[in-house]
Coordinates of C-alpha atoms in Angstrom, one line a residue:
M1 CA 76.7 -10.6 -78.0
N2 CA 77.3 -10.3 -81.3
R3 CA 75.2 -13.8 -82.9
S4 CA 78.4 -14.2 -85.4
Q5 CA 80.6 -15.2 -82.8
L6 CA 78.4 -17.6 -81.9
K7 CA 79.2 -21.1 -82.1
R8 CA 76.8 -23.3 -84.2
S9 CA 76.0 -25.3 -81.0
S10 CA 74.6 -22.4 -79.1
I11 CA 72.5 -21.2 -81.7
L12 CA 69.4 -23.1 -80.4
R13 CA 69.9 -22.3 -77.1
M14 CA 70.0 -18.1 -78.8
A15 CA 66.9 -18.9 -80.2
L16 CA 65.3 -20.2 -77.2
S17 CA 66.9 -17.8 -75.2
G18 CA 64.3 -15.0 -77.3
S19 CA 64.5 -11.9 -79.3
E20 CA 64.1 -8.7 -78.5
A21 CA 60.7 -8.8 -78.2
A22 CA 60.6 -10.9 -75.4
D23 CA 59.5 -10.0 -72.2
P24 CA 62.4 -9.4 -69.4
D25 CA 60.6 -11.5 -66.6
E26 CA 60.6 -14.5 -69.4
R27 CA 65.1 -14.4 -69.9
G28 CA 65.2 -15.5 -66.4
E29 CA 63.1 -18.8 -67.2
S30 CA 65.0 -22.1 -67.0
F31 CA 66.3 -23.3 -70.5
V32 CA 63.8 -26.6 -70.4
L33 CA 60.7 -24.5 -69.3
R34 CA 61.8 -21.9 -71.9
A35 CA 62.1 -24.6 -74.7
V36 CA 58.4 -25.9 -73.4
K37 CA 57.2 -22.5 -74.0
I38 CA 58.5 -22.0 -77.3
A39 CA 57.3 -25.7 -78.7
A40 CA 53.5 -24.9 -77.2
V41 CA 53.5 -21.7 -79.2
V42 CA 54.9 -23.0 -82.3
A43 CA 52.7 -26.2 -82.2
L44 CA 49.9 -23.9 -81.5
Y45 CA 51.1 -21.4 -84.8
W46 CA 50.7 -24.7 -86.7
F47 CA 47.7 -25.9 -86.0
V48 CA 45.6 -22.8 -86.3
S49 CA 47.4 -21.7 -89.6
I50 CA 47.2 -25.3 -91.1
T51 CA 43.5 -25.7 -89.8
M52 CA 42.7 -22.3 -91.1
V53 CA 43.2 -23.3 -94.8
F54 CA 41.8 -27.0 -95.0
L55 CA 38.9 -25.2 -93.4
N56 CA 38.6 -22.4 -95.5
N57 CA 39.1 -24.8 -98.5
F58 CA 36.7 -27.0 -97.0
L59 CA 34.0 -24.4 -97.0
L60 CA 34.9 -22.6 -100.7
D61 CA 34.9 -26.3 -102.6
N62 CA 31.1 -26.1 -101.5
R63 CA 29.4 -26.6 -105.1
E64 CA 26.2 -26.1 -103.5
L65 CA 27.5 -22.5 -102.9
D66 CA 29.3 -20.7 -105.0
A67 CA 29.8 -17.4 -103.0
P68 CA 33.3 -17.1 -102.2
L69 CA 33.3 -13.1 -101.6
F70 CA 30.1 -13.9 -98.7
I71 CA 32.1 -16.1 -97.2
T72 CA 35.3 -14.0 -96.8
F73 CA 32.0 -11.2 -95.6
Y74 CA 31.1 -13.0 -93.2
Q75 CA 34.9 -14.0 -92.1
C76 CA 35.3 -10.4 -91.6
L77 CA 32.0 -10.1 -90.0
V78 CA 33.2 -12.7 -87.2
T79 CA 36.0 -10.8 -86.8
V80 CA 34.6 -7.5 -85.9
G81 CA 32.7 -9.3 -82.9
L82 CA 35.4 -11.0 -81.6
C83 CA 37.0 -7.5 -81.4
W84 CA 34.3 -6.4 -79.8
L85 CA 33.9 -9.7 -77.5
M86 CA 37.7 -10.0 -76.6
Q87 CA 37.9 -5.9 -75.6
L88 CA 35.2 -6.9 -73.4
V89 CA 36.7 -9.5 -71.7
A90 CA 39.4 -7.6 -70.9
R91 CA 37.5 -4.4 -69.2
L92 CA 36.1 -7.4 -67.2
C93 CA 39.1 -9.1 -66.8
P94 CA 42.0 -6.9 -67.4
G95 CA 44.4 -9.3 -65.5
V96 CA 43.8 -12.4 -67.9
V97 CA 43.4 -10.9 -71.1
D98 CA 45.2 -7.7 -72.7
F99 CA 43.2 -6.0 -75.5
P100 CA 42.9 -2.4 -76.2
A101 CA 39.9 -0.5 -76.0
V102 CA 38.7 0.2 -79.4
R103 CA 35.7 2.6 -80.0
F104 CA 34.6 3.4 -83.7
D105 CA 36.0 6.8 -85.1
L106 CA 34.7 7.8 -88.7
K107 CA 37.7 10.0 -89.2
T108 CA 40.1 7.1 -88.2
S109 CA 37.9 4.7 -90.8
R110 CA 38.7 7.0 -93.8
E111 CA 42.1 7.2 -92.8
V112 CA 42.7 3.6 -92.9
L113 CA 40.2 2.9 -96.1
P114 CA 43.0 2.6 -98.8
L115 CA 44.6 0.2 -96.8
S116 CA 41.6 -1.7 -96.2
V117 CA 40.9 -1.9 -100.0
V118 CA 44.0 -3.3 -100.7
F119 CA 43.1 -5.8 -97.7
I120 CA 40.1 -6.8 -99.4
G121 CA 41.9 -7.7 -102.8
M122 CA 44.5 -9.5 -100.4
I123 CA 41.4 -11.9 -99.0
T124 CA 39.5 -12.1 -101.4
F125 CA 42.1 -13.6 -104.2
N126 CA 43.7 -15.8 -101.3
N127 CA 40.8 -17.0 -100.9
L128 CA 39.8 -17.6 -104.7
C129 CA 43.6 -19.1 -105.0
L130 CA 42.4 -21.5 -102.7
K131 CA 39.6 -22.4 -104.3
F132 CA 40.8 -23.4 -107.7
V133 CA 44.1 -24.8 -107.0
G134 CA 43.5 -26.5 -103.2
V135 CA 45.6 -26.9 -100.6
A136 CA 48.7 -29.3 -102.3
F137 CA 48.9 -26.7 -104.9
Y138 CA 48.2 -23.3 -102.3
T139 CA 52.0 -23.0 -101.2
V140 CA 53.3 -23.0 -104.9
G141 CA 49.9 -21.1 -106.5
R142 CA 50.7 -17.9 -104.2
S143 CA 54.5 -18.0 -103.7
L144 CA 55.4 -14.8 -105.5
S145 CA 54.9 -12.4 -102.0
T146 CA 58.5 -12.2 -101.9
V147 CA 59.3 -11.3 -105.5
F148 CA 56.7 -8.7 -104.9
N149 CA 57.9 -7.6 -101.8
V150 CA 61.0 -6.4 -103.7
L151 CA 59.4 -5.3 -106.9
L152 CA 56.9 -2.9 -105.2
S153 CA 59.9 -1.8 -102.3
F154 CA 61.6 -0.6 -105.5
V155 CA 58.7 1.2 -107.4
I156 CA 56.8 2.8 -104.4
L157 CA 59.2 3.2 -102.0
K158 CA 62.5 3.4 -104.0
Q159 CA 64.5 1.0 -102.3
T160 CA 67.0 -1.1 -104.1
T161 CA 67.5 -4.8 -103.3
S162 CA 71.1 -6.6 -102.9
L163 CA 72.2 -9.3 -105.2
H164 CA 71.7 -12.2 -102.9
A165 CA 68.2 -11.2 -102.5
I166 CA 67.5 -10.8 -106.2
I167 CA 69.0 -14.5 -106.3
C168 CA 66.3 -15.7 -103.8
C169 CA 63.6 -14.5 -105.8
G170 CA 65.0 -15.8 -109.1
I171 CA 64.8 -19.4 -107.6
I172 CA 61.2 -18.5 -106.1
L173 CA 60.1 -17.6 -109.4
G174 CA 62.3 -20.8 -110.7
G175 CA 60.3 -23.0 -108.5
F176 CA 56.9 -21.6 -109.2
W177 CA 57.1 -21.8 -112.6
L178 CA 58.1 -25.2 -112.4
G179 CA 55.1 -25.6 -110.0
V180 CA 53.1 -24.7 -112.7
D181 CA 54.3 -26.8 -115.2
Q182 CA 54.2 -30.0 -113.7
E183 CA 50.7 -29.3 -112.5
G184 CA 50.0 -28.8 -116.0
L185 CA 51.3 -32.0 -116.9
A186 CA 49.7 -34.0 -114.2
G187 CA 46.2 -32.3 -115.8
S188 CA 45.0 -30.6 -112.5
L189 CA 46.7 -27.3 -113.7
S190 CA 43.7 -24.5 -112.9
W191 CA 45.1 -21.5 -115.0
T192 CA 41.9 -19.4 -112.7
G193 CA 43.9 -20.4 -109.5
V194 CA 47.1 -19.2 -110.6
F195 CA 46.1 -16.0 -112.0
F196 CA 44.2 -15.3 -108.2
G197 CA 47.5 -16.5 -106.7
V198 CA 49.5 -14.1 -108.3
L199 CA 47.1 -11.3 -107.5
A200 CA 46.9 -12.2 -104.2
S201 CA 50.8 -12.5 -103.5
A202 CA 50.4 -8.8 -105.3
F203 CA 48.2 -7.5 -102.6
V204 CA 49.9 -9.1 -99.6
S205 CA 53.1 -7.0 -100.2
L206 CA 50.9 -3.9 -101.3
N207 CA 49.2 -4.8 -97.9
A208 CA 52.3 -4.5 -95.8
I209 CA 53.5 -1.3 -97.2
Y210 CA 50.2 0.1 -96.3
T211 CA 49.9 -1.1 -92.9
K212 CA 53.3 0.2 -92.2
K213 CA 51.4 3.9 -94.2
V214 CA 48.5 3.9 -91.9
M215 CA 49.7 2.5 -88.6
P216 CA 50.1 5.7 -86.8
A217 CA 46.4 6.5 -87.3
V218 CA 46.1 3.7 -84.9
D219 CA 48.4 4.1 -82.3
G220 CA 50.8 1.5 -83.5
S221 CA 48.1 -1.1 -82.3
I222 CA 47.8 -4.2 -84.6
W223 CA 44.3 -5.0 -83.1
K224 CA 42.9 -1.6 -83.8
L225 CA 44.0 -1.7 -87.3
S226 CA 42.1 -5.0 -87.5
F227 CA 39.0 -3.9 -86.0
Y228 CA 38.9 -0.9 -88.4
N229 CA 39.9 -2.7 -91.7
N230 CA 37.5 -5.2 -90.9
I231 CA 34.4 -3.2 -90.3
N232 CA 35.5 -1.3 -93.8
A233 CA 36.0 -4.4 -95.7
C234 CA 31.9 -5.5 -94.1
V235 CA 30.7 -2.4 -95.8
L236 CA 32.9 -2.6 -99.0
F237 CA 31.8 -6.4 -99.3
L238 CA 28.0 -5.8 -99.7
P239 CA 28.2 -3.8 -103.2
L240 CA 30.6 -6.4 -104.5
I241 CA 28.3 -9.2 -103.3
L242 CA 25.3 -7.5 -105.0
L243 CA 27.3 -6.6 -108.2
F244 CA 28.3 -10.7 -108.7
G245 CA 25.3 -11.9 -108.1
E246 CA 25.9 -13.8 -105.2
V247 CA 22.7 -12.5 -102.8
G248 CA 20.5 -15.2 -105.6
R249 CA 22.9 -17.9 -104.5
V250 CA 23.1 -17.7 -100.9
A251 CA 18.8 -17.3 -100.5
S252 CA 18.8 -20.1 -102.8
F253 CA 21.3 -22.2 -100.7
S254 CA 19.6 -25.4 -99.2
R255 CA 21.5 -25.3 -96.1
L256 CA 21.0 -21.8 -95.4
T257 CA 19.0 -23.0 -92.4
D258 CA 21.6 -25.6 -90.9
P259 CA 23.1 -24.7 -88.0
S260 CA 26.0 -27.1 -88.8
F261 CA 26.5 -24.7 -91.7
W262 CA 26.5 -21.4 -89.9
G263 CA 28.8 -23.4 -87.3
M264 CA 31.8 -24.2 -89.8
M265 CA 31.1 -20.7 -91.3
T266 CA 31.7 -19.2 -87.6
L267 CA 34.8 -21.7 -86.7
G268 CA 36.7 -20.6 -90.3
G269 CA 36.0 -16.8 -88.8
V270 CA 37.4 -17.6 -85.6
F271 CA 40.3 -19.2 -87.0
G272 CA 40.8 -15.8 -89.2
F273 CA 40.7 -14.0 -85.9
A274 CA 42.8 -16.7 -84.1
I275 CA 46.0 -16.4 -86.9
G276 CA 46.6 -12.9 -86.0
Y277 CA 47.2 -13.7 -82.4
V278 CA 49.1 -16.7 -83.0
T279 CA 51.8 -14.8 -85.2
G280 CA 52.2 -12.4 -83.0
L281 CA 52.4 -14.8 -80.1
Q282 CA 54.9 -17.0 -82.0
I283 CA 57.1 -13.9 -82.9
K284 CA 57.3 -12.6 -79.0
F285 CA 58.3 -15.8 -78.5
T286 CA 61.0 -16.5 -80.6
S287 CA 61.9 -13.5 -83.5
P288 CA 60.7 -12.3 -86.9
L289 CA 63.7 -14.5 -88.5
T290 CA 62.3 -17.8 -86.1
H291 CA 58.9 -17.1 -87.4
N292 CA 59.6 -17.1 -91.2
V293 CA 61.6 -20.2 -90.5
S294 CA 58.6 -21.9 -88.5
G295 CA 56.2 -20.6 -91.3
T296 CA 58.2 -22.0 -94.2
A297 CA 58.1 -25.4 -92.6
K298 CA 54.7 -25.3 -91.6
A299 CA 53.8 -25.3 -95.6
C300 CA 55.8 -27.9 -96.4
A301 CA 53.8 -29.8 -93.7
Q302 CA 50.9 -28.5 -95.0
T303 CA 51.4 -29.4 -98.4
V304 CA 52.6 -32.9 -97.4
I305 CA 49.3 -33.4 -95.5
A306 CA 47.2 -32.6 -98.5
V307 CA 48.8 -34.8 -100.6
V308 CA 48.5 -37.9 -98.2
Y309 CA 45.2 -36.5 -97.6
N310 CA 43.9 -36.4 -101.1
Q311 CA 45.9 -40.3 -101.7
S312 CA 47.6 -38.2 -104.6
T313 CA 51.3 -39.1 -106.5
K314 CA 53.2 -36.2 -107.5
S315 CA 56.1 -36.1 -109.7
L316 CA 59.9 -35.5 -108.8
L317 CA 60.3 -32.4 -110.2
W318 CA 56.6 -31.4 -108.5
W319 CA 58.4 -31.5 -105.3
T320 CA 61.2 -29.7 -106.7
S321 CA 59.3 -26.9 -107.2
N322 CA 57.8 -26.7 -103.5
M323 CA 61.2 -27.4 -102.4
M324 CA 62.3 -24.4 -104.7
V325 CA 59.9 -22.0 -103.7
L326 CA 60.5 -22.7 -99.8
G327 CA 64.2 -22.7 -100.0
G328 CA 64.4 -19.3 -101.9
S329 CA 61.9 -18.3 -99.4
S330 CA 64.1 -19.3 -96.4
A331 CA 66.9 -18.2 -98.3
Y332 CA 65.6 -14.4 -98.7
T333 CA 64.3 -14.4 -95.0
W334 CA 68.2 -15.6 -94.0
V335 CA 70.0 -12.8 -96.3
K336 CA 66.9 -9.8 -95.2
S337 CA 68.1 -10.7 -91.6
R338 CA 71.7 -10.2 -92.4
E339 CA 71.3 -7.0 -93.9
M340 CA 69.2 -5.6 -91.1
Q341 CA 71.8 -6.8 -88.4
K342 CA 74.4 -4.4 -90.5
T343 CA 72.2 -1.6 -90.0
T344 CA 72.6 -1.6 -86.5
H345 CA 76.3 -0.1 -87.6
K346 CA 74.3 2.5 -89.5
G347 CA 73.9 5.8 -88.8
P348 CA 70.0 7.4 -88.1
Q349 CA 69.3 8.4 -91.5
D350 CA 70.0 4.9 -93.3
S351 CA 68.4 3.1 -90.1
A352 CA 65.7 5.2 -91.0
K353 CA 65.1 4.3 -95.0
E354 CA 65.6 0.4 -93.6
K355 CA 62.5 1.3 -91.4
L356 CA 60.6 1.9 -95.1
L357 CA 60.8 -1.6 -95.9
P358 CA 57.3 -3.5 -96.5
A359 CA 56.9 -5.9 -93.6
E360 CA 58.2 -9.6 -94.9
K361 CA 57.0 -11.9 -91.7
E362 CA 54.5 -14.2 -93.6
N363 CA 56.1 -17.0 -96.0
P364 CA 53.7 -18.4 -98.6
G365 CA 50.9 -20.7 -97.4
V366 CA 50.8 -18.9 -94.2

């Protein structure tokens, strides 16, 4: 059925009936059961994503331990350990857990290495942005991923962008600058955090492009890619930790032998691993478009929670900047989804070109 012919009252039922990613068995379920499953998956995604952001902010905001690279390194180490654990459980309980068998291969690791360098930049600058700007401004601080998607798609992939998509990017840019201006007027602006946020946005876009390039090296498995990415990252982080003098800071940390500290550190790594799983789960039960809408709403809720938790007072223009960023991102997602629908009527060559576009599954603050 052509979606453009559906009535507005049918849109929810269409979304709940699943996308092409849904399992055939799930299509035979009742509408109510399907709705309950989707609500549970979306709630799980919101819980994991919001908790991960607040937990990372708590770890990075520790004034006694100024070692963001070490914290990020440890989270990568936890992810590698969880990948080993998951494939062990999948081998012991094949009907319960589905996880690919992964054996380390040096050749594959070298093929994934360029992506791993970008991956390190992405997670490091993302955490540094969160460290300096806090959760409330985090959505705006690293909101330029969509803008960099368009720019890098043109520079690297030679892909042009429609006027409507460019207008959406203009709205995001306007929201970003308004947010920076309002944060400055409030006296809470960190230019260092903004700088890291812009770099994080750029590396998020580069990560999407390089992921597509190296995916064949891991047989198209996102979990194998995560495994090799985090192993490479653990190795590459070691000289960086030495270079930036974090070894001494970690060694002199007063809570180094405190089990509660390592428990929080490990929990941060667990949530970092879990976000990949729940993101894929939400896309599977809904669609990439619905995932983007959910991510935008989650980012809005995350900002409100942070403002209420910190008992902050924000101006109307500050909230307007957030709405511009989130609204522009949602509009861009909608525009791109309409354009992707049109590619179904194109020839094979046009469709192949369209597939070269970077992945656009994450919204600011997700």
